[in-house]
Every structure is written in structure tokens, then in C-alpha cells.
mmCIF file of C-alpha atoms and ligand atoms in Angstrom:
data_model
loop_
_atom_site.group_PDB
_atom_site.id
_atom_site.type_symbol
_atom_site.label_atom_id
_atom_site.label_comp_id
_atom_site.label_asym_id
_atom_site.label_seq_id
_atom_site.Cartn_x
_atom_site.Cartn_y
_atom_site.Cartn_z
ATOM 1 C CA UNK A 291 145.659 -134.056 119.931
ATOM 2 C CA UNK A 292 143.286 -134.840 117.449
ATOM 3 C CA UNK A 293 144.135 -134.927 113.376
ATOM 4 C CA UNK A 294 142.781 -132.548 112.500
ATOM 5 C CA UNK A 295 145.062 -130.094 114.822
ATOM 6 C CA UNK A 296 147.765 -132.140 114.070
ATOM 7 C CA UNK A 297 147.365 -130.855 110.490
ATOM 8 C CA UNK A 298 147.009 -127.009 110.941
ATOM 9 C CA UNK A 299 149.261 -126.980 113.133
ATOM 10 C CA UNK A 300 151.850 -128.641 109.826
ATOM 11 C CA UNK A 301 150.335 -126.177 107.350
ATOM 12 C CA UNK A 302 151.221 -123.458 110.781
ATOM 13 C CA UNK A 303 154.814 -124.891 109.862
ATOM 14 C CA UNK A 304 154.710 -124.941 105.816
ATOM 15 C CA UNK A 305 153.905 -121.124 106.111
ATOM 16 C CA UNK A 306 156.048 -120.107 108.686
ATOM 17 C CA UNK A 307 158.829 -122.637 105.737
ATOM 18 C CA UNK A 308 157.639 -120.243 102.653
ATOM 19 C CA UNK A 309 155.157 -121.531 101.508
ATOM 20 C CA UNK A 310 152.153 -118.893 100.629
ATOM 21 C CA UNK A 311 149.711 -120.403 98.017
ATOM 22 C CA UNK A 312 146.355 -120.755 100.342
ATOM 23 C CA UNK A 313 145.058 -123.917 97.118
ATOM 24 C CA UNK A 314 148.130 -125.438 98.311
ATOM 25 C CA UNK A 315 148.043 -125.297 101.915
ATOM 26 C CA UNK A 316 144.058 -125.458 102.279
ATOM 27 C CA UNK A 317 144.283 -128.641 99.813
ATOM 28 C CA UNK A 318 147.131 -129.939 102.489
ATOM 29 C CA UNK A 319 145.357 -130.050 105.545
ATOM 30 C CA UNK A 320 141.971 -131.916 104.115
ATOM 31 C CA UNK A 321 143.999 -134.357 103.367
ATOM 32 C CA UNK A 322 144.808 -136.655 106.680
ATOM 33 C CA UNK A 323 148.683 -137.181 106.201
ATOM 34 C CA UNK A 324 148.538 -140.718 108.488
ATOM 35 C CA UNK A 325 146.458 -142.926 106.466
ATOM 36 C CA UNK A 326 148.971 -142.467 103.874
ATOM 37 C CA UNK A 327 152.331 -143.919 106.569
ATOM 38 C CA UNK A 328 152.741 -147.475 107.758
ATOM 39 C CA UNK A 329 151.533 -148.845 111.554
ATOM 40 C CA UNK A 330 155.354 -148.887 112.825
ATOM 41 C CA UNK A 331 155.786 -144.462 111.706
ATOM 42 C CA UNK A 332 152.276 -143.428 112.459
ATOM 43 C CA UNK A 333 153.786 -141.697 115.009
ATOM 44 C CA UNK A 334 155.541 -139.735 112.790
ATOM 45 C CA UNK A 335 153.218 -138.767 110.135
ATOM 46 C CA UNK A 336 152.459 -135.386 110.934
ATOM 47 C CA UNK A 337 156.722 -134.219 110.615
ATOM 48 C CA UNK A 338 158.016 -132.787 108.136
ATOM 49 C CA UNK A 339 160.123 -134.966 107.598
ATOM 50 C CA UNK A 340 160.357 -138.227 104.793
ATOM 51 C CA UNK A 341 158.794 -141.913 105.584
ATOM 52 C CA UNK A 342 159.334 -145.802 104.270
ATOM 53 C CA UNK A 343 156.603 -146.418 102.528
ATOM 54 C CA UNK A 344 157.725 -150.350 101.443
ATOM 55 C CA UNK A 345 158.734 -151.358 98.412
ATOM 56 C CA UNK A 346 162.875 -149.581 98.950
ATOM 57 C CA UNK A 347 160.748 -146.620 98.045
ATOM 58 C CA UNK A 348 159.293 -143.333 100.431
ATOM 59 C CA UNK A 349 156.505 -140.814 101.609
ATOM 60 C CA UNK A 350 158.432 -137.555 100.501
ATOM 61 C CA UNK A 351 159.054 -134.502 103.172
ATOM 62 C CA UNK A 352 155.464 -132.032 103.724
ATOM 63 C CA UNK A 353 157.859 -129.424 102.591
ATOM 64 C CA UNK A 354 158.600 -130.585 99.235
ATOM 65 C CA UNK A 355 155.259 -132.092 98.701
ATOM 66 C CA UNK A 356 153.929 -128.537 98.841
ATOM 67 C CA UNK A 357 156.827 -126.692 97.405
ATOM 68 C CA UNK A 358 156.374 -128.771 94.327
ATOM 69 C CA UNK A 359 152.185 -128.959 94.698
ATOM 70 C CA UNK A 360 152.222 -124.576 95.501
ATOM 71 C CA UNK A 361 155.462 -124.348 92.109
ATOM 72 C CA UNK A 362 153.367 -127.050 89.442
ATOM 73 C CA UNK A 363 150.748 -123.936 89.536
ATOM 74 C CA UNK A 364 147.797 -126.330 89.362
ATOM 75 C CA UNK A 365 144.650 -124.717 87.891
ATOM 76 C CA UNK A 366 140.830 -126.261 88.949
ATOM 77 C CA UNK A 367 140.027 -127.291 85.240
ATOM 78 C CA UNK A 368 143.779 -128.601 85.140
ATOM 79 C CA UNK A 369 144.181 -131.745 83.688
ATOM 80 C CA UNK A 370 147.578 -133.676 85.952
ATOM 81 C CA UNK A 371 149.593 -136.742 85.307
ATOM 82 C CA UNK A 372 151.711 -138.057 88.245
ATOM 83 C CA UNK A 373 154.232 -139.966 88.012
ATOM 84 C CA UNK A 374 155.022 -142.791 90.786
ATOM 85 C CA UNK A 375 152.127 -142.495 92.946
ATOM 86 C CA UNK A 376 153.388 -144.008 96.034
ATOM 87 C CA UNK A 377 151.343 -143.766 99.236
ATOM 88 C CA UNK A 378 148.803 -141.866 96.731
ATOM 89 C CA UNK A 379 149.262 -138.731 99.499
ATOM 90 C CA UNK A 380 150.941 -135.859 96.932
ATOM 91 C CA UNK A 381 148.385 -137.017 94.201
ATOM 92 C CA UNK A 382 145.398 -137.058 97.422
ATOM 93 C CA UNK A 383 146.557 -133.280 97.827
ATOM 94 C CA UNK A 384 146.672 -132.625 94.226
ATOM 95 C CA UNK A 385 142.597 -134.021 94.156
ATOM 96 C CA UNK A 386 141.834 -131.202 95.658
ATOM 97 C CA UNK A 387 142.888 -128.366 92.929
ATOM 98 C CA UNK A 388 142.576 -129.459 89.501
ATOM 99 C CA UNK A 389 139.436 -131.193 87.436
ATOM 100 C CA UNK A 390 141.472 -135.042 86.490
ATOM 101 C CA UNK A 391 144.553 -136.182 88.290
ATOM 102 C CA UNK A 392 146.307 -139.045 86.456
ATOM 103 C CA UNK A 393 148.569 -140.937 88.046
ATOM 104 C CA UNK A 394 150.941 -144.603 86.705
ATOM 105 C CA UNK A 395 152.946 -146.335 90.198
ATOM 106 C CA UNK A 396 155.180 -149.005 88.652
ATOM 107 C CA UNK A 397 155.107 -151.032 91.864
ATOM 108 C CA UNK A 398 151.777 -152.732 91.816
ATOM 109 C CA UNK A 399 150.976 -153.775 96.375
ATOM 110 C CA UNK A 400 151.421 -149.659 96.031
ATOM 111 C CA UNK A 401 148.911 -148.869 93.731
ATOM 112 C CA UNK A 402 147.369 -150.803 94.777
ATOM 113 C CA UNK A 403 147.269 -149.567 98.953
ATOM 114 C CA UNK A 404 146.495 -146.076 96.722
ATOM 115 C CA UNK A 405 143.514 -146.991 94.556
ATOM 116 C CA UNK A 406 142.291 -147.994 98.234
ATOM 117 C CA UNK A 407 143.283 -144.627 100.612
ATOM 118 C CA UNK A 408 141.214 -142.507 96.971
ATOM 119 C CA UNK A 409 138.217 -144.293 97.243
ATOM 120 C CA UNK A 410 137.684 -144.222 101.568
ATOM 121 C CA UNK A 411 138.792 -140.548 100.743
ATOM 122 C CA UNK A 412 135.786 -140.624 98.114
ATOM 123 C CA UNK A 413 138.172 -138.750 95.885
ATOM 124 C CA UNK A 414 136.433 -139.728 92.325
ATOM 125 C CA UNK A 415 138.319 -137.087 89.959
ATOM 126 C CA UNK A 416 142.030 -139.994 90.340
ATOM 127 C CA UNK A 417 142.423 -142.095 87.784
ATOM 128 C CA UNK A 418 144.675 -144.573 88.706
ATOM 129 C CA UNK A 419 147.160 -147.336 86.995
ATOM 130 C CA UNK A 420 149.977 -149.747 86.737
ATOM 131 C CA UNK A 421 152.771 -148.829 84.029
ATOM 132 C CA UNK A 422 156.349 -147.271 83.177
ATOM 133 C CA UNK A 423 155.123 -143.579 84.044
ATOM 134 C CA UNK A 424 158.150 -142.710 81.953
ATOM 135 C CA UNK A 425 156.198 -143.122 78.746
ATOM 136 C CA UNK A 426 153.297 -141.288 80.063
ATOM 137 C CA UNK A 427 150.370 -141.911 79.679
ATOM 138 C CA UNK A 428 149.098 -141.392 75.669
ATOM 139 C CA UNK A 429 145.664 -142.124 75.484
ATOM 140 C CA UNK A 430 145.267 -139.205 78.099
ATOM 141 C CA UNK A 431 147.427 -137.036 77.021
ATOM 142 C CA UNK A 432 147.602 -133.663 76.611
ATOM 143 C CA UNK A 433 148.069 -132.912 80.159
ATOM 144 C CA UNK A 434 147.713 -129.540 81.418
ATOM 145 C CA UNK A 435 150.663 -130.533 84.516
ATOM 146 C CA UNK A 436 152.809 -133.212 84.987
ATOM 147 C CA UNK A 437 154.161 -133.488 88.613
ATOM 148 C CA UNK A 438 156.965 -136.506 87.814
ATOM 149 C CA UNK A 439 158.019 -137.667 92.455
ATOM 150 C CA UNK A 440 161.126 -139.324 91.205
ATOM 151 C CA UNK A 441 164.398 -137.917 90.386
ATOM 152 C CA UNK A 442 166.430 -138.777 87.347
ATOM 153 C CA UNK A 443 168.969 -137.129 85.379
ATOM 154 C CA UNK A 444 166.653 -136.020 82.493
ATOM 155 C CA UNK A 445 162.421 -135.141 81.361
ATOM 156 C CA UNK A 446 161.301 -138.152 79.611
ATOM 157 C CA UNK A 447 160.573 -136.787 75.847
ATOM 158 C CA UNK A 448 157.690 -138.750 76.370
ATOM 159 C CA UNK A 449 156.343 -136.900 78.550
ATOM 160 C CA UNK A 450 158.165 -133.146 77.702
ATOM 161 C CA UNK A 451 155.749 -134.564 74.418
ATOM 162 C CA UNK A 452 152.567 -135.413 76.700
ATOM 163 C CA UNK A 453 152.612 -131.467 77.534
ATOM 164 C CA UNK A 454 150.819 -128.607 76.392
ATOM 165 C CA UNK A 455 152.053 -125.242 75.118
ATOM 166 C CA UNK A 456 151.189 -123.449 77.976
ATOM 167 C CA UNK A 457 151.619 -126.427 80.595
ATOM 168 C CA UNK A 458 154.188 -127.707 83.195
ATOM 169 C CA UNK A 459 155.624 -129.781 84.343
ATOM 170 C CA UNK A 460 157.690 -130.849 87.941
ATOM 171 C CA UNK A 461 160.798 -132.843 87.960
ATOM 172 C CA UNK A 462 163.517 -134.083 90.612
ATOM 173 C CA UNK A 463 166.767 -134.087 88.534
ATOM 174 C CA UNK A 464 169.743 -135.511 89.365
ATOM 175 C CA UNK A 465 172.007 -138.597 90.334
ATOM 176 C CA UNK A 466 171.503 -141.256 93.321
ATOM 177 C CA UNK A 467 175.022 -139.774 94.688
ATOM 178 C CA UNK A 468 174.082 -136.037 94.245
ATOM 179 C CA UNK A 469 172.991 -133.727 95.355
ATOM 180 C CA UNK A 470 169.140 -133.866 93.192
ATOM 181 C CA UNK A 471 167.413 -129.797 92.119
ATOM 182 C CA UNK A 472 163.614 -129.396 91.645
ATOM 183 C CA UNK A 473 162.574 -128.202 88.312
ATOM 184 C CA UNK A 474 160.224 -126.507 86.971
ATOM 185 C CA UNK A 475 160.400 -126.918 82.588
ATOM 186 C CA UNK A 476 157.328 -125.261 80.818
ATOM 187 C CA UNK A 477 156.415 -126.137 77.846
ATOM 188 C CA UNK A 478 155.798 -122.675 76.003
ATOM 189 C CA UNK A 479 154.969 -122.633 71.408
ATOM 190 C CA UNK A 480 158.567 -123.418 70.256
ATOM 191 C CA UNK A 481 160.776 -123.694 73.544
ATOM 192 C CA UNK A 482 161.041 -125.627 76.783
ATOM 193 C CA UNK A 483 162.117 -123.069 79.571
ATOM 194 C CA UNK A 484 164.114 -124.880 82.661
ATOM 195 C CA UNK A 485 164.497 -123.228 85.960
ATOM 196 C CA UNK A 486 165.907 -124.881 89.236
ATOM 197 C CA UNK A 487 163.360 -124.218 92.494
ATOM 198 C CA UNK A 488 165.221 -126.210 96.052
ATOM 199 C CA UNK A 489 167.745 -128.952 96.441
ATOM 200 C CA UNK A 490 165.299 -132.232 96.485
ATOM 201 C CA UNK A 491 166.361 -136.067 97.231
ATOM 202 C CA UNK A 492 164.388 -138.681 95.661
ATOM 203 C CA UNK A 493 164.304 -142.569 94.929
ATOM 204 C CA UNK A 494 165.204 -143.221 91.682
ATOM 205 C CA UNK A 495 162.803 -142.941 88.484
ATOM 206 C CA UNK A 496 163.100 -146.382 87.058
ATOM 207 C CA UNK A 497 162.198 -147.351 83.910
ATOM 208 C CA UNK A 498 159.693 -150.479 83.733
ATOM 209 C CA UNK A 499 157.296 -151.921 85.653
ATOM 210 C CA UNK A 500 158.562 -153.640 89.358
ATOM 211 C CA UNK A 501 157.846 -157.461 89.510
ATOM 212 C CA UNK A 502 160.387 -157.117 92.584
ATOM 213 C CA UNK A 503 160.562 -155.015 95.185
ATOM 214 C CA UNK A 504 164.291 -153.056 95.145
ATOM 215 C CA UNK A 505 166.448 -153.631 98.136
HETATM 216 N N1 SAH B 465 154.168 -139.372 95.642
HETATM 217 C C1 SAH B 465 154.801 -139.919 95.722
HETATM 218 C C2 SAH B 465 156.203 -140.848 96.803
HETATM 219 C C3 SAH B 465 156.427 -140.920 95.776
HETATM 220 S S1 SAH B 465 158.129 -141.573 95.444
HETATM 221 C C4 SAH B 465 153.453 -139.740 97.424
HETATM 222 O O1 SAH B 465 152.867 -138.970 97.837
HETATM 223 O O2 SAH B 465 153.969 -141.084 98.461
HETATM 224 C C5 SAH B 465 157.911 -142.890 93.901
HETATM 225 C C6 SAH B 465 157.567 -143.399 93.071
HETATM 226 O O3 SAH B 465 157.445 -142.942 92.376
HETATM 227 C C7 SAH B 465 157.505 -144.730 94.502
HETATM 228 O O4 SAH B 465 156.804 -145.282 94.607
HETATM 229 C C8 SAH B 465 158.351 -145.496 92.590
HETATM 230 O O5 SAH B 465 158.059 -146.604 92.699
HETATM 231 C C9 SAH B 465 157.256 -144.548 91.907
HETATM 232 N N2 SAH B 465 158.679 -145.040 90.544
HETATM 233 C C10 SAH B 465 159.659 -144.788 89.917
HETATM 234 N N3 SAH B 465 159.793 -144.618 87.921
HETATM 235 C C11 SAH B 465 158.622 -144.941 87.701
HETATM 236 C C12 SAH B 465 158.304 -145.097 86.572
HETATM 237 N N4 SAH B 465 159.185 -144.686 85.447
HETATM 238 N N5 SAH B 465 156.918 -144.876 86.641
HETATM 239 C C13 SAH B 465 155.695 -145.167 87.480
HETATM 240 N N6 SAH B 465 156.745 -144.911 89.149
HETATM 241 C C14 SAH B 465 157.516 -144.601 88.963
#
């Protein structure tokens, strides 16, 4: 089966699993997932499963990526901050749905690989850097949307501060030994509203820039 056919089948599966937003599904159909998957897992690139990408990190399961993106309600004029570039797959999909994606990764080699993929795909509206995403990206703040793709006990205050009023932030919340919840935060004039979307399992959000791979 050719990759476009694989992608069409992936999208059909996501649709039957409850992803209804047509913009999200169309963006997923445009991104070749095999480009983001290590050679050893090429035959599993289109399974609805998380896959290892090295440095103890994982490329999220397509259904979780799709759920996160759908719940983020991305508009085409939005400026998005992503914390946890990983392979770059999630960022590549989002780049088709908003004005600009600013993405931060604490593992320099992963960022370099993702950066190469953005170039290969001609994605000119993705800006990527190595750094500690828990601090956000103050020079580019505020953001319409923020997507955190690693789990922490609570949303970092710096990120909430960099979210516009009316903005949405998605983040998996919880420790590594218990069930985490994917939470949608909406910033209003005077409060942060919180809504749990689904149970998930993500690698941890860690402070600082990595100098060695976590096992
Ligand atoms: N969205 C990715 C999957 C990310 S896995 C994809 O599509 O492939 C989570 C990533 O978050 C890992 O690569 C991990 O190194 C990174 N990460 C964890 N804490 C971080 C932090 N404080 N700043 C930036 N990246 C972080």
C-alpha cells in the first residue's frame, strides 16, 4: 500500500474513533508519518500507537495527537507555542492549521532532526529552538495557543502568563506512575478555566536543557 493510502486509512480510523474536525483530519492526511519514525519502526509508522524516537522519548499515538489538536481549536491566524518538539510530527501537522508554530525541545539532537524534517517538507512557518520550554518563549509571547506534549504535575506559570486572554493551552497533567489527564486550559479576563479531555500517558516535562539521554 502506498503512503497516501496508509494516511487515508489512518484518517478513517481517527474519524471512527471520534475525531470530527475536518481541518484537523485534512492536516493529518498531509503529513507523512514515516518521515518522523526511526528506520527500525518503518513498518509500524501508520499504526495507531506511540513509537520510540530515541533519547528515551516517544512520538505520540496518532489518536492522542489528533485529540490534542482538535481540542486546541487552532485558527489560521493563530500563533502557537509547542513545548516538546520530539520528532516534529505534531508540529508539522499544526503548521498546516495556524499562522506560525514556535516549538522548543530540550534535546538538541532531536531538535536538529526535527528541523531537517521541517526543511524536507518545506514548512516555512515552523520556528524551532533548543531550550527549556517550561520557561516558554518570552521574546515571542503572547501566544494564541500553547500545546505541551510532555506531562507535568501542573501547568508552568510562565506558560499561563504567555497565553493571551481568550487563549487555549493543552497539557497532559499527572505524574509518571499514575494516570495522566489531557487538560484544556482557557484563559479568560480574570481566571483560568480547566477541563479534562481524556486519559493519556506522556513522557515527563523536565526542566533545563538535556546534556545526556534519559534512559
Ligand atoms: N510532540 C512530539 C512528541 C514529544 S515527546 C512529536 O510529535 O514527536 C515529549 C518531548 O518533550 C520529548 O522530546 C522531550 O525531550 C520534550 N521535553 C520534555 N521537557 C521539556 C522541556 N522542559 N522543554 C522542551 N522540551 C521538553
